[in-house]
Short mmCIF file of C-alpha atoms in Angstrom, two decimals:
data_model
loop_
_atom_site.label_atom_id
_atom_site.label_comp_id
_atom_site.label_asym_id
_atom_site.label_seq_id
_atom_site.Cartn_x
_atom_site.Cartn_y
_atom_site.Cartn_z
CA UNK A 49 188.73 139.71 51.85
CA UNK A 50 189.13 135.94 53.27
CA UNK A 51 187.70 137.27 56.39
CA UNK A 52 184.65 138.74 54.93
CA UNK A 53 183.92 135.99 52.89
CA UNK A 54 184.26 133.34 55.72
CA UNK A 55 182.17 135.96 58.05
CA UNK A 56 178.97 135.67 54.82
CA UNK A 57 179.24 131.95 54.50
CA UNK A 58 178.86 131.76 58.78
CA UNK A 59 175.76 134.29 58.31
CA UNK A 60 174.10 132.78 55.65
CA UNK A 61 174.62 129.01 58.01
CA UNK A 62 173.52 130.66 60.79
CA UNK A 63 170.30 132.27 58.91
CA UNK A 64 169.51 128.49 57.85
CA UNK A 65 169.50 127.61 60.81
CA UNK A 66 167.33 129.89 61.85
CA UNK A 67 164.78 129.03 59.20
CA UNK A 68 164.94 125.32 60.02
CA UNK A 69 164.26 126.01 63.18
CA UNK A 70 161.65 127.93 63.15
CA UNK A 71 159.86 125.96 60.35
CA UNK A 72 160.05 123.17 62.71
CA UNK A 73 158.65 124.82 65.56
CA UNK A 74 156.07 126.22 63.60
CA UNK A 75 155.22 122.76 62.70
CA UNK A 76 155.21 121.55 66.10
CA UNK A 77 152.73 123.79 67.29
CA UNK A 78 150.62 123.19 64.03
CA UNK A 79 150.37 119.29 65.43
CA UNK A 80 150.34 120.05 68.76
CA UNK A 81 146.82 122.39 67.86
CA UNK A 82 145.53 119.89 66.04
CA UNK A 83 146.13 117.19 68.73
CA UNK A 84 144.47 119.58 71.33
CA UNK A 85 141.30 120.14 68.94
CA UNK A 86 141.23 116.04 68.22
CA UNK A 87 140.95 115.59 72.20
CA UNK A 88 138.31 118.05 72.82
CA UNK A 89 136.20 116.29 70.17
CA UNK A 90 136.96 113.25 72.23
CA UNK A 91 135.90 114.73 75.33
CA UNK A 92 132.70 116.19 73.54
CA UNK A 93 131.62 112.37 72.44
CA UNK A 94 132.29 111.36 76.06
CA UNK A 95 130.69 114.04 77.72
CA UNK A 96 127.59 113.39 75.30
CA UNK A 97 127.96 108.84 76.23
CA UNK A 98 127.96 109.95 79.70
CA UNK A 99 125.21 111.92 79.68
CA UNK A 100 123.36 109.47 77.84
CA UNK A 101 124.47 106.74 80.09
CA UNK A 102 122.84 109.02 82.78
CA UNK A 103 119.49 108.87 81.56
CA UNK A 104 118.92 105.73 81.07
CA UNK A 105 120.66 104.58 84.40
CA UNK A 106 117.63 107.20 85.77
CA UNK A 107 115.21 105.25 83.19
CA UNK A 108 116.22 102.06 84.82
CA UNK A 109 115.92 102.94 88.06
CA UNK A 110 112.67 104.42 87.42
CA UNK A 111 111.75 101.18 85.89
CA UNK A 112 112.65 98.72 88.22
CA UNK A 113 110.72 100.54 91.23
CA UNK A 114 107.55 100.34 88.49
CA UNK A 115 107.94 96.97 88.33
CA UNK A 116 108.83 96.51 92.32
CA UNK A 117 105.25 97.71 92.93
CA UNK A 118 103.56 95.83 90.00
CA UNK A 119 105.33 92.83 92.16
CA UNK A 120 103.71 93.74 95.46
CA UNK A 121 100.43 93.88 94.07
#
């Protein structure tokens, strides 16, 4: 009877510890997903600034040869 009762209490620790364990890895992922989703948004904004930056490097360019030949004239 001992034995039995020492063999539940080591199940019911061990199921425990189970359940904290995978609560916590659950949780990981949870913030690792969200982490992942915050730096795509990130890349998205800098993706969009470097395009941006693109054109009007273009628009400057284009700009600066207007005014090269409003010089020579």
């Amino acid at each position: 009877m001992n034995l039995s009762l020492e063999l539940a209490i080591s199940i019911i620790i061990q199921l425990i510890a189970i359940g904290i364990f995978i609560g916590v890895y659950k949780t990981t992922i949870a913030f690792m997903q969200k982490q992942i989703e915050d730096l795509k948004e990130d890349m998205r904004k800098y993706n969009n600034i470097l395009e941006r930056m693109i054109r009007v490097e273009d628009s400057t360019k284009s700009a600066h040869h207007r005014l090269d030949t409003i010089e020579r004239r």
